Amino acid sequence: MPLPRIGALVCAFAVFCACLVRAQEHPPISAANLAQLKPDARIDFSDFPGALNIGWFEAQAAAQEFLVFDQTGRIYRVSEAGIVDSWAYLEPGSEQLFSLIDAAYIADEPQLLYVLNGAYFINEQRLPAGVEPIALASHGASLVVEAIDADGQTLFMRYALREEGGGWRLVEEFSLPVADPQRPAVRIGRVAFPFLLYSSLTDGGLKIYRYPDAFAAGLESDYHLAGGPAVFGAVNESGSHFTWSDPASARLNLLDLLTGENRVVAEIGGAYAQYHLLTAEASAILIVNLDFAPEVYAWEVETGARHDLGAYRDCERIPDKVALSGDGSALIIGCDTGLDIWRIAKREEGQ
């Protein structure tokens, strides 16, 4: 079962201290240090007692700890040194149905969204019935659950910690404005809350909803993408820029969300990119698995210079999840065999 509250806080403090030291060793990834981005650590699922073969993970902000799960539904908190903790929400031999939906960290403590026998929970707290939760995100000290309501509409529920007694309380519900049926649009996947992006299929329009203000009707941001729609892409941590590829995968672009100016960073010649990532200050774009090659690539935004950074771990399929850590210092790649953690390597003396 999850750590008791006091134990969790002690663990969180220890991880926090380790993160401060680690942050000094490994700076945020940027165009200035792309050449030093290399595999730094790996977590092999074959070392675990359970049958793990799904590369989904949730990373703590400095990528010192990760959540993964096995085929029985057992949850593991793991680090580069091994298993930190593990637990299951199912009793041994139970015939109940369990599925992990998503997870997030709040102050280095894991929060898990899951369904157990038809009911939805965050950790051991049951959520209200009547909606189908599909994603979980942290927003400051709050948790935001994305769900589908009875009418099939997207709904968001924000939870805050109770001041007394522990647990989460629902403090706000909100939904997106109803889309214009005359302007069909596709939601751009793998863009994390508090951003939601819809790219028009007919005129190159792009709408960006940024919580909290832009979730009110008429307050979203509108852009026009020459060569759109944008069907793949990523927003950087601050939300200042959006990198995207066109449907033909001809060009790699960077859109400045403050000015509306779009820059073509590189021609990629139709090579399909599985995962786009954008560094914190938007100076570099990373792609993992380009044209089905199991490798990591990066481009400097200012010059368009390309870096072929090498292969990631051996996998039987494309990665299940790829992400930058919250502090921007690590690239994490998860597949059926485990996790790869890439960081900026220290320069050798004389370099």
Short mmCIF file of N, CA and C in Angstrom, two decimals, residues 60-168:
data_model
loop_
_atom_site.label_atom_id
_atom_site.label_comp_id
_atom_site.label_asym_id
_atom_site.label_seq_id
_atom_site.Cartn_x
_atom_site.Cartn_y
_atom_site.Cartn_z
N GLN A 60 8.73 11.89 -11.41
CA GLN A 60 8.85 12.97 -10.44
C GLN A 60 9.62 14.11 -11.13
N ALA A 61 9.48 15.34 -10.64
CA ALA A 61 9.90 16.54 -11.37
C ALA A 61 11.36 16.51 -11.83
N ALA A 62 12.25 15.98 -11.02
CA ALA A 62 13.67 15.93 -11.38
C ALA A 62 14.07 14.57 -11.92
N ALA A 63 13.09 13.72 -12.22
CA ALA A 63 13.35 12.39 -12.77
C ALA A 63 14.24 11.55 -11.87
N GLN A 64 14.04 11.69 -10.57
CA GLN A 64 14.74 10.84 -9.61
C GLN A 64 13.91 9.62 -9.23
N GLU A 65 12.61 9.68 -9.52
CA GLU A 65 11.71 8.59 -9.17
C GLU A 65 10.63 8.48 -10.23
N PHE A 66 10.13 7.25 -10.41
CA PHE A 66 9.13 6.99 -11.45
C PHE A 66 8.08 6.02 -10.93
N LEU A 67 6.88 6.15 -11.47
CA LEU A 67 5.83 5.18 -11.23
C LEU A 67 5.67 4.31 -12.46
N VAL A 68 5.63 2.99 -12.27
CA VAL A 68 5.35 2.04 -13.33
C VAL A 68 4.42 0.98 -12.75
N PHE A 69 3.93 0.07 -13.59
CA PHE A 69 3.04 -0.97 -13.07
C PHE A 69 3.21 -2.25 -13.87
N ASP A 70 2.81 -3.38 -13.25
CA ASP A 70 2.94 -4.67 -13.93
C ASP A 70 1.58 -5.19 -14.37
N GLN A 71 1.57 -6.39 -14.93
CA GLN A 71 0.35 -6.94 -15.52
C GLN A 71 -0.72 -7.27 -14.48
N THR A 72 -0.33 -7.44 -13.23
CA THR A 72 -1.30 -7.74 -12.19
C THR A 72 -1.92 -6.48 -11.60
N GLY A 73 -1.41 -5.29 -12.01
CA GLY A 73 -1.90 -4.05 -11.44
C GLY A 73 -1.10 -3.56 -10.27
N ARG A 74 -0.02 -4.24 -9.93
CA ARG A 74 0.85 -3.78 -8.84
C ARG A 74 1.60 -2.53 -9.29
N ILE A 75 1.62 -1.52 -8.41
CA ILE A 75 2.28 -0.25 -8.69
C ILE A 75 3.67 -0.26 -8.06
N TYR A 76 4.64 0.27 -8.80
CA TYR A 76 6.01 0.35 -8.30
C TYR A 76 6.49 1.79 -8.33
N ARG A 77 7.04 2.24 -7.22
CA ARG A 77 7.83 3.47 -7.19
C ARG A 77 9.27 3.02 -7.34
N VAL A 78 9.93 3.48 -8.40
CA VAL A 78 11.27 3.00 -8.68
C VAL A 78 12.22 4.18 -8.89
N SER A 79 13.48 3.93 -8.65
CA SER A 79 14.54 4.89 -8.93
C SER A 79 15.63 4.15 -9.69
N GLU A 80 16.70 4.86 -10.02
CA GLU A 80 17.81 4.22 -10.70
C GLU A 80 18.44 3.13 -9.83
N ALA A 81 18.26 3.23 -8.50
CA ALA A 81 18.85 2.26 -7.59
C ALA A 81 17.97 1.02 -7.39
N GLY A 82 16.72 1.07 -7.84
CA GLY A 82 15.83 -0.08 -7.67
C GLY A 82 14.45 0.33 -7.20
N ILE A 83 13.73 -0.61 -6.58
CA ILE A 83 12.36 -0.38 -6.13
C ILE A 83 12.37 0.41 -4.83
N VAL A 84 11.65 1.53 -4.81
CA VAL A 84 11.49 2.33 -3.60
C VAL A 84 10.34 1.79 -2.77
N ASP A 85 9.25 1.42 -3.44
CA ASP A 85 8.06 0.91 -2.76
C ASP A 85 7.18 0.26 -3.82
N SER A 86 6.28 -0.61 -3.38
CA SER A 86 5.29 -1.18 -4.30
C SER A 86 4.04 -1.54 -3.51
N TRP A 87 2.91 -1.54 -4.19
CA TRP A 87 1.64 -1.89 -3.55
C TRP A 87 0.62 -2.27 -4.61
N ALA A 88 -0.47 -2.85 -4.17
CA ALA A 88 -1.58 -3.20 -5.07
C ALA A 88 -2.89 -2.78 -4.42
N TYR A 89 -3.83 -2.36 -5.24
CA TYR A 89 -5.16 -2.02 -4.75
C TYR A 89 -6.10 -3.21 -4.77
N LEU A 90 -5.65 -4.31 -5.35
CA LEU A 90 -6.42 -5.55 -5.36
C LEU A 90 -5.88 -6.50 -4.31
N GLU A 91 -6.78 -7.17 -3.61
CA GLU A 91 -6.35 -8.21 -2.68
C GLU A 91 -5.94 -9.44 -3.47
N PRO A 92 -4.97 -10.23 -2.96
CA PRO A 92 -4.56 -11.45 -3.66
C PRO A 92 -5.75 -12.37 -3.92
N GLY A 93 -5.88 -12.85 -5.13
CA GLY A 93 -6.96 -13.75 -5.49
C GLY A 93 -8.27 -13.06 -5.80
N SER A 94 -8.31 -11.74 -5.71
CA SER A 94 -9.54 -11.00 -5.99
C SER A 94 -9.91 -11.09 -7.46
N GLU A 95 -11.21 -11.15 -7.74
CA GLU A 95 -11.68 -11.15 -9.11
C GLU A 95 -12.19 -9.78 -9.54
N GLN A 96 -11.92 -8.76 -8.73
CA GLN A 96 -12.29 -7.40 -9.11
C GLN A 96 -11.47 -6.94 -10.31
N LEU A 97 -12.03 -6.00 -11.06
CA LEU A 97 -11.36 -5.47 -12.24
C LEU A 97 -10.67 -4.15 -11.88
N PHE A 98 -9.39 -4.08 -12.20
CA PHE A 98 -8.59 -2.90 -11.89
C PHE A 98 -7.90 -2.42 -13.15
N SER A 99 -7.85 -1.09 -13.32
CA SER A 99 -7.08 -0.51 -14.41
C SER A 99 -6.52 0.83 -13.97
N LEU A 100 -5.23 1.01 -14.14
CA LEU A 100 -4.59 2.29 -13.85
C LEU A 100 -4.83 3.22 -15.03
N ILE A 101 -5.33 4.44 -14.76
CA ILE A 101 -5.65 5.39 -15.81
C ILE A 101 -4.52 6.40 -16.00
N ASP A 102 -4.05 6.99 -14.91
CA ASP A 102 -3.03 8.04 -15.01
C ASP A 102 -2.47 8.29 -13.62
N ALA A 103 -1.46 9.14 -13.56
CA ALA A 103 -0.84 9.47 -12.27
C ALA A 103 -0.17 10.83 -12.37
N ALA A 104 0.08 11.40 -11.21
CA ALA A 104 0.78 12.69 -11.13
C ALA A 104 1.48 12.75 -9.78
N TYR A 105 2.48 13.61 -9.69
CA TYR A 105 3.16 13.86 -8.42
C TYR A 105 2.75 15.22 -7.88
N ILE A 106 2.48 15.28 -6.59
CA ILE A 106 2.27 16.53 -5.86
C ILE A 106 3.28 16.55 -4.73
N ALA A 107 4.18 17.54 -4.73
CA ALA A 107 5.24 17.64 -3.71
C ALA A 107 5.97 16.30 -3.56
N ASP A 108 6.27 15.68 -4.70
CA ASP A 108 7.01 14.42 -4.77
C ASP A 108 6.25 13.24 -4.18
N GLU A 109 4.96 13.39 -3.95
CA GLU A 109 4.13 12.27 -3.51
C GLU A 109 3.26 11.82 -4.68
N PRO A 110 3.20 10.50 -4.95
CA PRO A 110 2.43 10.03 -6.10
C PRO A 110 0.92 10.04 -5.84
N GLN A 111 0.18 10.44 -6.87
CA GLN A 111 -1.28 10.43 -6.84
C GLN A 111 -1.73 9.61 -8.05
N LEU A 112 -2.48 8.56 -7.81
CA LEU A 112 -2.86 7.65 -8.88
C LEU A 112 -4.36 7.69 -9.13
N LEU A 113 -4.72 7.79 -10.40
CA LEU A 113 -6.11 7.74 -10.84
C LEU A 113 -6.35 6.36 -11.42
N TYR A 114 -7.35 5.65 -10.89
CA TYR A 114 -7.60 4.28 -11.36
C TYR A 114 -9.07 3.94 -11.20
N VAL A 115 -9.46 2.86 -11.89
CA VAL A 115 -10.81 2.34 -11.78
C VAL A 115 -10.73 0.95 -11.15
N LEU A 116 -11.56 0.72 -10.15
CA LEU A 116 -11.60 -0.55 -9.45
C LEU A 116 -13.04 -1.01 -9.37
N ASN A 117 -13.33 -2.09 -10.09
CA ASN A 117 -14.67 -2.66 -10.09
C ASN A 117 -15.74 -1.62 -10.45
N GLY A 118 -15.44 -0.78 -11.42
CA GLY A 118 -16.41 0.18 -11.93
C GLY A 118 -16.43 1.52 -11.21
N ALA A 119 -15.70 1.66 -10.11
CA ALA A 119 -15.64 2.94 -9.39
C ALA A 119 -14.27 3.57 -9.61
N TYR A 120 -14.23 4.92 -9.57
CA TYR A 120 -13.00 5.65 -9.84
C TYR A 120 -12.42 6.22 -8.55
N PHE A 121 -11.08 6.21 -8.46
CA PHE A 121 -10.40 6.63 -7.24
C PHE A 121 -9.17 7.47 -7.58
N ILE A 122 -8.80 8.38 -6.65
CA ILE A 122 -7.46 8.94 -6.58
C ILE A 122 -6.85 8.39 -5.30
N ASN A 123 -5.79 7.62 -5.45
CA ASN A 123 -5.26 6.82 -4.35
C ASN A 123 -6.42 6.01 -3.74
N GLU A 124 -6.77 6.20 -2.50
CA GLU A 124 -7.87 5.39 -1.94
C GLU A 124 -9.15 6.20 -1.77
N GLN A 125 -9.19 7.40 -2.34
CA GLN A 125 -10.39 8.25 -2.22
C GLN A 125 -11.27 8.08 -3.45
N ARG A 126 -12.51 7.70 -3.20
CA ARG A 126 -13.45 7.47 -4.30
C ARG A 126 -13.94 8.80 -4.87
N LEU A 127 -14.04 8.86 -6.20
CA LEU A 127 -14.51 10.06 -6.88
C LEU A 127 -16.01 9.97 -7.13
N PRO A 128 -16.68 11.10 -7.34
CA PRO A 128 -18.12 11.08 -7.59
C PRO A 128 -18.46 10.27 -8.83
N ALA A 129 -19.60 9.62 -8.80
CA ALA A 129 -20.07 8.83 -9.94
C ALA A 129 -20.66 9.75 -11.00
N GLY A 130 -20.88 9.20 -12.20
CA GLY A 130 -21.57 9.94 -13.24
C GLY A 130 -20.68 10.46 -14.34
N VAL A 131 -19.36 10.37 -14.17
CA VAL A 131 -18.43 10.79 -15.22
C VAL A 131 -17.37 9.70 -15.37
N GLU A 132 -16.67 9.76 -16.50
CA GLU A 132 -15.61 8.78 -16.78
C GLU A 132 -14.27 9.50 -16.82
N PRO A 133 -13.48 9.45 -15.76
CA PRO A 133 -12.17 10.09 -15.76
C PRO A 133 -11.24 9.43 -16.78
N ILE A 134 -10.47 10.27 -17.49
CA ILE A 134 -9.57 9.73 -18.51
C ILE A 134 -8.13 10.23 -18.36
N ALA A 135 -7.89 11.24 -17.52
CA ALA A 135 -6.53 11.76 -17.36
C ALA A 135 -6.42 12.50 -16.05
N LEU A 136 -5.18 12.62 -15.56
CA LEU A 136 -4.90 13.31 -14.31
C LEU A 136 -3.68 14.19 -14.50
N ALA A 137 -3.72 15.40 -13.95
CA ALA A 137 -2.59 16.32 -14.05
C ALA A 137 -2.46 17.10 -12.75
N SER A 138 -1.23 17.47 -12.42
CA SER A 138 -1.00 18.34 -11.28
C SER A 138 -0.98 19.77 -11.79
N HIS A 139 -1.48 20.69 -10.95
CA HIS A 139 -1.47 22.12 -11.29
C HIS A 139 -1.20 22.86 -10.00
N GLY A 140 0.09 23.18 -9.78
CA GLY A 140 0.46 23.73 -8.49
C GLY A 140 0.23 22.68 -7.41
N ALA A 141 -0.52 23.04 -6.38
CA ALA A 141 -0.84 22.11 -5.30
C ALA A 141 -2.16 21.40 -5.54
N SER A 142 -2.76 21.58 -6.72
CA SER A 142 -4.05 20.97 -7.05
C SER A 142 -3.88 19.80 -7.99
N LEU A 143 -4.91 18.97 -8.05
CA LEU A 143 -5.02 17.92 -9.04
C LEU A 143 -6.18 18.25 -9.96
N VAL A 144 -6.02 18.01 -11.25
CA VAL A 144 -7.09 18.23 -12.21
C VAL A 144 -7.39 16.92 -12.92
N VAL A 145 -8.63 16.48 -12.82
CA VAL A 145 -9.09 15.26 -13.48
C VAL A 145 -9.83 15.66 -14.75
N GLU A 146 -9.40 15.12 -15.87
CA GLU A 146 -10.15 15.28 -17.12
C GLU A 146 -11.09 14.10 -17.25
N ALA A 147 -12.34 14.36 -17.61
CA ALA A 147 -13.34 13.30 -17.65
C ALA A 147 -14.30 13.53 -18.81
N ILE A 148 -15.07 12.51 -19.11
CA ILE A 148 -16.15 12.58 -20.10
C ILE A 148 -17.47 12.49 -19.35
N ASP A 149 -18.36 13.46 -19.57
CA ASP A 149 -19.63 13.43 -18.85
C ASP A 149 -20.65 12.57 -19.59
N ALA A 150 -21.87 12.51 -19.07
CA ALA A 150 -22.91 11.63 -19.62
C ALA A 150 -23.29 12.01 -21.04
N ASP A 151 -23.04 13.26 -21.44
CA ASP A 151 -23.36 13.71 -22.80
C ASP A 151 -22.18 13.58 -23.75
N GLY A 152 -21.08 12.99 -23.27
CA GLY A 152 -19.91 12.81 -24.12
C GLY A 152 -19.04 14.04 -24.22
N GLN A 153 -19.25 15.04 -23.37
CA GLN A 153 -18.48 16.27 -23.40
C GLN A 153 -17.30 16.20 -22.42
N THR A 154 -16.24 16.93 -22.76
CA THR A 154 -15.06 16.96 -21.90
C THR A 154 -15.31 17.86 -20.70
N LEU A 155 -15.01 17.33 -19.53
CA LEU A 155 -15.22 18.03 -18.26
C LEU A 155 -13.93 17.97 -17.46
N PHE A 156 -13.64 19.05 -16.72
CA PHE A 156 -12.47 19.08 -15.86
C PHE A 156 -12.92 19.31 -14.42
N MET A 157 -12.31 18.58 -13.50
CA MET A 157 -12.62 18.70 -12.08
C MET A 157 -11.31 18.98 -11.32
N ARG A 158 -11.27 20.11 -10.62
CA ARG A 158 -10.06 20.47 -9.88
C ARG A 158 -10.25 20.14 -8.40
N TYR A 159 -9.26 19.47 -7.84
CA TYR A 159 -9.29 19.05 -6.44
C TYR A 159 -8.16 19.72 -5.67
N ALA A 160 -8.44 20.10 -4.44
CA ALA A 160 -7.44 20.65 -3.53
C ALA A 160 -7.41 19.82 -2.26
N LEU A 161 -6.28 19.84 -1.57
CA LEU A 161 -6.18 19.09 -0.33
C LEU A 161 -7.05 19.72 0.75
N ARG A 162 -7.72 18.89 1.52
CA ARG A 162 -8.50 19.39 2.65
C ARG A 162 -7.57 19.94 3.71
N GLU A 163 -7.99 21.01 4.35
CA GLU A 163 -7.15 21.59 5.39
C GLU A 163 -7.12 20.71 6.63
N GLU A 164 -8.20 20.00 6.87
CA GLU A 164 -8.24 19.10 8.02
C GLU A 164 -8.69 17.72 7.56
N GLY A 165 -8.07 16.71 8.10
CA GLY A 165 -8.52 15.36 7.83
C GLY A 165 -7.90 14.71 6.60
N GLY A 166 -7.13 15.46 5.83
CA GLY A 166 -6.50 14.87 4.66
C GLY A 166 -7.48 14.58 3.54
N GLY A 167 -6.97 14.09 2.46
CA GLY A 167 -7.80 13.76 1.31
C GLY A 167 -8.04 14.97 0.42
N TRP A 168 -8.71 14.72 -0.70
CA TRP A 168 -8.96 15.74 -1.71
C TRP A 168 -10.42 16.17 -1.69
#
